[in-house]
Coordinates of C-alpha atoms in Angstrom, one line a residue:
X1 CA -4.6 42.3 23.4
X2 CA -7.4 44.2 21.9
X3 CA -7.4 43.3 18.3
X4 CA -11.3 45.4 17.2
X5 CA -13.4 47.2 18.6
X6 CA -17.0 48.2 17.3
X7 CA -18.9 50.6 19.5
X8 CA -22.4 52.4 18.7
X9 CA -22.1 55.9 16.8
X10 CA -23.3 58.5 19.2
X11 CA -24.3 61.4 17.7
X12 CA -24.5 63.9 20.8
X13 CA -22.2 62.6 23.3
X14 CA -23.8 64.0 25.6
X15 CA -27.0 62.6 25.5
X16 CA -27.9 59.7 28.1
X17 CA -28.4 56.7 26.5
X18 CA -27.8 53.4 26.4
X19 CA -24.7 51.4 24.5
X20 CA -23.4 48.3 23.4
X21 CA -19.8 47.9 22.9
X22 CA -18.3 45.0 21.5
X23 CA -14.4 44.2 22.0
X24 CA -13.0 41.4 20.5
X25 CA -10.0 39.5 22.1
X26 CA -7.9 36.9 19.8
X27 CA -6.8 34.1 22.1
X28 CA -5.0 31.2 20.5
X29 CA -7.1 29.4 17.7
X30 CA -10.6 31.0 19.2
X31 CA -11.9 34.6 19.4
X32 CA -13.7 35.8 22.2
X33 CA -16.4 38.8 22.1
X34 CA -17.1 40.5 25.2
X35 CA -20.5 42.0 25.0
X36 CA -20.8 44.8 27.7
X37 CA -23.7 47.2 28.4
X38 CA -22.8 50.9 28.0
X39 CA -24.4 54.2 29.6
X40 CA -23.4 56.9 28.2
X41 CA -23.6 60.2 31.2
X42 CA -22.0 63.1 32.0
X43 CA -19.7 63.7 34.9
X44 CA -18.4 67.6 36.3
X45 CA -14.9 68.0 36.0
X46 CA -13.2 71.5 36.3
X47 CA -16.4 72.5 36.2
X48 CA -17.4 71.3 32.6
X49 CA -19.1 68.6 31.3
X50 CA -17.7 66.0 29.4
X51 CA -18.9 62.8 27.8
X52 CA -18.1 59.3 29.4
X53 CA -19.0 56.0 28.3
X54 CA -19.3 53.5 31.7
X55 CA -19.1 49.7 30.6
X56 CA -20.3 47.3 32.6
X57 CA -19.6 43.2 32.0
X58 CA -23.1 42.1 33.2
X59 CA -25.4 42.6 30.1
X60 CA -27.2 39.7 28.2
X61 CA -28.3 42.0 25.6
X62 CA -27.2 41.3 22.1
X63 CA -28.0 43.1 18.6
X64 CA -28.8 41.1 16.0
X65 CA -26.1 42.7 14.1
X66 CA -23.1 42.2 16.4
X67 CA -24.6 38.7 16.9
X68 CA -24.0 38.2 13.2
X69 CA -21.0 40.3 13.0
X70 CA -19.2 38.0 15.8
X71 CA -20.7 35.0 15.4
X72 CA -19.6 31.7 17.8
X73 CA -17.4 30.9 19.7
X74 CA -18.5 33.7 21.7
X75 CA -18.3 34.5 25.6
X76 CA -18.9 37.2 28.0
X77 CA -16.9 39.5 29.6
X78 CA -14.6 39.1 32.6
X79 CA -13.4 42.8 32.6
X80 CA -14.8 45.9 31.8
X81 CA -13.6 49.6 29.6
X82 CA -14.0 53.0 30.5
X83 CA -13.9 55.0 27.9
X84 CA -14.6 58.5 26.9
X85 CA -14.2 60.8 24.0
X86 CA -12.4 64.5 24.2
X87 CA -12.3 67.5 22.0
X88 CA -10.2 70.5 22.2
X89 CA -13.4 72.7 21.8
X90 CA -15.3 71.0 24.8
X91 CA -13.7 73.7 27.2
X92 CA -12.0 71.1 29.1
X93 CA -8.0 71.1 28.9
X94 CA -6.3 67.9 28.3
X95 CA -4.2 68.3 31.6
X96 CA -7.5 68.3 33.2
X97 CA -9.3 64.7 32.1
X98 CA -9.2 63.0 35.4
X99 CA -7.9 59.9 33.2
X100 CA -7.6 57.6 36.2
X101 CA -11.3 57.0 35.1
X102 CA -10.7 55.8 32.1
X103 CA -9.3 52.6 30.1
X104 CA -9.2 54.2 26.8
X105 CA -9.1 58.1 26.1
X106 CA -10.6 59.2 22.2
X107 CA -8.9 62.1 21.3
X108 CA -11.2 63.6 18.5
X109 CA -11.0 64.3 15.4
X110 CA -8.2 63.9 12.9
X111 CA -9.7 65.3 9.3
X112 CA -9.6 63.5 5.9
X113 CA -8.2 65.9 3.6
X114 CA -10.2 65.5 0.0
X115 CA -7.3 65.9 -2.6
X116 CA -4.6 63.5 -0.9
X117 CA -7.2 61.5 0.7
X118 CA -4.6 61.0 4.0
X119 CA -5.6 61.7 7.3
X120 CA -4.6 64.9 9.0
X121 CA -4.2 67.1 12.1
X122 CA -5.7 70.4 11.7
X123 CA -2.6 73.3 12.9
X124 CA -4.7 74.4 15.4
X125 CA -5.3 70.8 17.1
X126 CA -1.3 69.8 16.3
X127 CA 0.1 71.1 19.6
X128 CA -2.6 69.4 21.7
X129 CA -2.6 66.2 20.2
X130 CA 0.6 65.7 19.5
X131 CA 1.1 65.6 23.6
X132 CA -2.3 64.3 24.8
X133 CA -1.1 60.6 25.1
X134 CA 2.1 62.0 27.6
X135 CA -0.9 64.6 29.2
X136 CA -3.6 61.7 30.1
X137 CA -0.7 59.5 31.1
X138 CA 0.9 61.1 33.7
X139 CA -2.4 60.8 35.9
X140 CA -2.6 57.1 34.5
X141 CA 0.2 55.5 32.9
X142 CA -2.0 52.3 31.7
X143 CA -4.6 54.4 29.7
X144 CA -4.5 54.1 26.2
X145 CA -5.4 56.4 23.5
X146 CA -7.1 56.2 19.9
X147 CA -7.4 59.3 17.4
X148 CA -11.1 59.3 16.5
X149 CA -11.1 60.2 12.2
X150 CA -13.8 61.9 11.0
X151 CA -17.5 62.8 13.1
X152 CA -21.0 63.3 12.6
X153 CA -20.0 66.5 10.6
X154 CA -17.1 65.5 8.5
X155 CA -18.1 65.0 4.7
X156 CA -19.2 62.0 4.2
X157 CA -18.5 61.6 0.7
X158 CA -15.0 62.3 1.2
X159 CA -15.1 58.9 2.8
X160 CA -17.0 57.4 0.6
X161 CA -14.9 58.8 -2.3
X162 CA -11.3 57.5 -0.4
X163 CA -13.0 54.1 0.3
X164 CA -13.9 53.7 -3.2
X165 CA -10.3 53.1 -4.4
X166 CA -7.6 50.2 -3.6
X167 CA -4.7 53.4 -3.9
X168 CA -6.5 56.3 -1.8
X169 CA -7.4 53.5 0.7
X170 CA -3.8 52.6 0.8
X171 CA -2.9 56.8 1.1
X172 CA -5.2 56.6 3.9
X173 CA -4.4 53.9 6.0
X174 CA -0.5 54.4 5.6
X175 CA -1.0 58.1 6.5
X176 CA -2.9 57.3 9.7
X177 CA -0.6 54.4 11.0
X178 CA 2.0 57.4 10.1
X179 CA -0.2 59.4 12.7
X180 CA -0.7 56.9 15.4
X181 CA 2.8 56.0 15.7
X182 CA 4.1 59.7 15.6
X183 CA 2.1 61.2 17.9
X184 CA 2.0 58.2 20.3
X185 CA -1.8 56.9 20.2
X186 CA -2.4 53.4 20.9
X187 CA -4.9 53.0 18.2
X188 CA -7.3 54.5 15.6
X189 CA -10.9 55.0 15.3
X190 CA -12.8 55.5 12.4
X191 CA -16.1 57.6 12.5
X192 CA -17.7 57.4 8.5
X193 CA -21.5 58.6 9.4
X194 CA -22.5 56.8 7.1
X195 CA -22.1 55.0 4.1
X196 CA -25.2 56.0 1.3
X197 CA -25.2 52.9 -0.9
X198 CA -24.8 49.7 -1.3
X199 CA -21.5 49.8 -2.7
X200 CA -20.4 51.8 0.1
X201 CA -20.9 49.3 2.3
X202 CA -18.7 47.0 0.7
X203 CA -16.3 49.4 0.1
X204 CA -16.0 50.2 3.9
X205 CA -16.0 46.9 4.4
X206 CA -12.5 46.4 2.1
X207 CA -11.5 49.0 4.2
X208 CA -11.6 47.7 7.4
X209 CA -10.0 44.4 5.8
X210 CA -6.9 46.3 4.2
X211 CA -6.7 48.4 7.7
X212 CA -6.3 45.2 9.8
X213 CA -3.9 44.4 7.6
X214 CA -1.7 46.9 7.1
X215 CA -1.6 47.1 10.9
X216 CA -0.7 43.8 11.5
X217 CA 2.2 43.9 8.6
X218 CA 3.0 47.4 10.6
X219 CA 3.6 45.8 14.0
X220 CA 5.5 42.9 12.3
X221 CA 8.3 45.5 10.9
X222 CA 8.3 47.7 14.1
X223 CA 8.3 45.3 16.5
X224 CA 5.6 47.3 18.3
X225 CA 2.4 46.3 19.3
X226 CA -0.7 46.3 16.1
X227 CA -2.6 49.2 17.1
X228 CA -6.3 49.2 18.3
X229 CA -8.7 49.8 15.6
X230 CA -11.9 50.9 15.9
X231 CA -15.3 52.0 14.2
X232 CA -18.4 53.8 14.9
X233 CA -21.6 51.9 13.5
X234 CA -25.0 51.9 13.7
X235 CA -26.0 49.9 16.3
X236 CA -28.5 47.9 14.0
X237 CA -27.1 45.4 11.0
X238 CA -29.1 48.1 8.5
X239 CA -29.1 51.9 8.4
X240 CA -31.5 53.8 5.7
X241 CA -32.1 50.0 4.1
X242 CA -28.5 49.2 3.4
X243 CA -26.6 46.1 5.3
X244 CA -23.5 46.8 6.9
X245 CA -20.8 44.2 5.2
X246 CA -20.9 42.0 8.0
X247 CA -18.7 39.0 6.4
X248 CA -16.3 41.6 5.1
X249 CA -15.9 43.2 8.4
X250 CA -16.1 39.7 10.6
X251 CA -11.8 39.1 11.3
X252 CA -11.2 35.4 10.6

């Protein structure tokens, strides 16, 4: 089961470019990172575009930063994830993702509300969101599906404000297991561009920590499966001079 995954922030989804996507896979007493290449292009459906991230298991690229955030044991892949990202503004209608192409499906974006510090659904997206796992599945009843919190345009010291505390952590990781589990995602995903400081960093990285957590307690009382959690990074270990907390992040 897919326990974390940490994929490279993309600013314009649109934009071809190459990925690395990192999925790690807890087997027993050993962990095992698949490392897969990633091409992000566009493909016509409906007549619009929309953004899709093709994985492929054959790459022997490695960042030094995922190579340090995962270290050994290690191994490549022996599968391969297909996923892409969907907003309600792209012009393309859920009912219309052709989601037999897809392993995962990134329904984008919950909002961080500043006073409470939970995560929310704006009343405009409720209606879509709260059906777009039943939507995608009745194409492909395997695909699973995160809710993406945050973006490139969300304010960032928002985050950096709810991170900075052990109780508005706790608001808003409760709130968005609350989320997942009501509206029927399969998993979170966390997109914080970026932290500003040093203290940030670490903060994000008691974040993660607590999140992993809580989900694991969470899945332990529901008898559900833990819920995918994921992260959009910079795909270097150091953005505007600052470390990413790579021992904080690392799961044990």
């Amino acid at each position: 089961m897919y326990n974390f995954i940490a994929q490279e922030d993309e600013k314009d989804p649109r934009n071809k470019r190459q990925q690395l996507l990192a999925i790690l896979l807890p087997t027993a007493a050993t962990i095992t990172l698949i490392l897969v290449s990633v091409t992000c292009m566009a493909i016509l459906r409906s007549g619009q575009e929309i953004a899709v991230k093709r994985l492929s298991s054959t790459s022997t690229q490695i960042f030094p930063f995922l190579s340090r955030l995962f270290p050994s044991p290690i191994s490549t892949a022996q599968t391969f994830v297909n996923s892409v990202y969907w907003f309600p503004d792209s012009g393309l209608a859920a009912s219309d993702i052709d989601s037999t192409l897809f392993t995962h499906i990134f329904c984008a974006f919950a909002d961080l509300d500043s006073n409470t510090k939970q995560v929310t659904i704006s009343s405009s997206n409720n209606a879509s969101f709260s059906q777009f796992t039943k939507t995608v599945q009745l194409k492909n009843p395997s695909v699973k599906t995160l809710l993406s919190i945050g973006s490139g345009s969300a304010n960032r010291t928002v985050f950096a404000s709810m991170a900075s505390q052990s109780a508005s952590r706790k608001s808003f990781i409760d709130s968005s297991i609350k989320l997942a589990r009501s509206y029927g995602f399969y998993g979170l995903d966390l997109d914080w561009e970026y932290p500003q400081s040093t203290s940030e960093m670490a903060n994000l990285g008691a974040l993660l920590n607590e999140w992993r957590a809580a989900v694991a307690t969470e899945a332990n009382s529901s008898g559900k499966p833990p819920l995918l959690l994921t992260a959009a990074f910079y795909y270097a270990s150091s953005i505007n001079g600052l470390n990413y907390p790579v021992q904080l992040i690392h799961i044990q």
